[in-house]
Amino acid sequence: MSSELNLILLGPPGAGKGTQAERLTDDFNLPYIATGNILRAAVRDESGLGKQAKAYMEKGELVPDAVITGVILESLNSDDARDGFLLDGFPRTLPQADALGEGLEAAERRLTAVILIDVPDKEVTRRLSGRRVSVKTGRVYHIELDPPKHEGRCDIDSSRLVQRADDRAETIAKRLAVYHAETEPLVEYYDERGLLRRFDGTRTPTEVHDHIRATIATLRLEDEL
Ligand code: AMP
């Protein structure tokens, strides 16, 4: 039990959580559980979960706690996540954090750390408004910071690049407001529990990654001693 890495990625939309998650899941061989991706897939598949979530997501609002919490607790109990996990996008509210804490405790597990990637609102807005994603491969680009080789087309298979409905300017402002009101209180919540680790998300993706990786490696070492 002690060498489990049970990690949460926290930070505003556009902080680079997805980018870091890709690298960290590779480094530490962890399953990546991203609620945004799970919900978007559910909307695409028109499943019951998707139908419940769609309208909230398009407006940049949070899906109700009861809709998302059960789905996530179930995936943490799956065989895949038995030896650890990297959660992105959950918890997003204090009730979700409490539910997660109770779920883990019931399974005699605990969190290893909460990784906060800090980025100011202005930078978040710049990043999200330029974000484009391939309809087929899911690969993410940025029209200024990481453009595709051919405008509007994915480098991998030339599939079309689109803007996520919730990356439109008016929705970004809403998502940021929701982040500050609902999710930011988790910073203090996890700090009080000694779990919070802060990282400057305005650095390059490689720098942010190096810092996080070093911190996690140290935490794991301490755990094994
Ligand atoms: P993300 O890709 O993490 O930005 O999530 C996209 C959208 O999915 C959010 O704006 C919410 O509408 C919804 N969502 C994702 N995670 C949660 C969560 N933990 N609680 C409520 N809604 C969520």
Coordinates of C-alpha atoms in Angstrom, one line a residue, residues 3 9 15 17-18 29 37 49-50 52 64 69 82 106 112 116 125 129 142 145 159 177 181 194 196 223:
S3 CA 4.3 2.7 -2.6
L9 CA -3.7 17.5 -10.6
A15 CA -2.9 25.4 -16.8
K17 CA -2.7 19.8 -16.7
G18 CA -3.3 17.5 -19.7
N29 CA 3.2 4.3 -15.2
N37 CA -12.3 13.5 -21.2
L49 CA -24.1 10.3 -18.3
G50 CA -23.5 12.3 -21.5
Q52 CA -27.0 14.6 -18.1
P64 CA -23.7 18.3 -10.5
T69 CA -18.7 11.5 -8.1
R82 CA -5.3 -0.3 -7.8
A106 CA -13.2 3.2 2.9
T112 CA 0.0 11.0 -1.9
L116 CA -1.3 22.6 -8.1
T125 CA -7.4 33.2 -21.5
S129 CA -8.8 31.0 -26.8
H142 CA -2.4 26.3 -30.2
L145 CA 2.2 28.7 -29.3
S159 CA -8.1 15.5 -39.7
A177 CA -15.2 32.4 -12.5
A181 CA -15.6 30.2 -6.8
G194 CA -0.3 18.8 4.2
L196 CA -0.5 20.5 -1.5
D223 CA 7.2 6.8 1.4

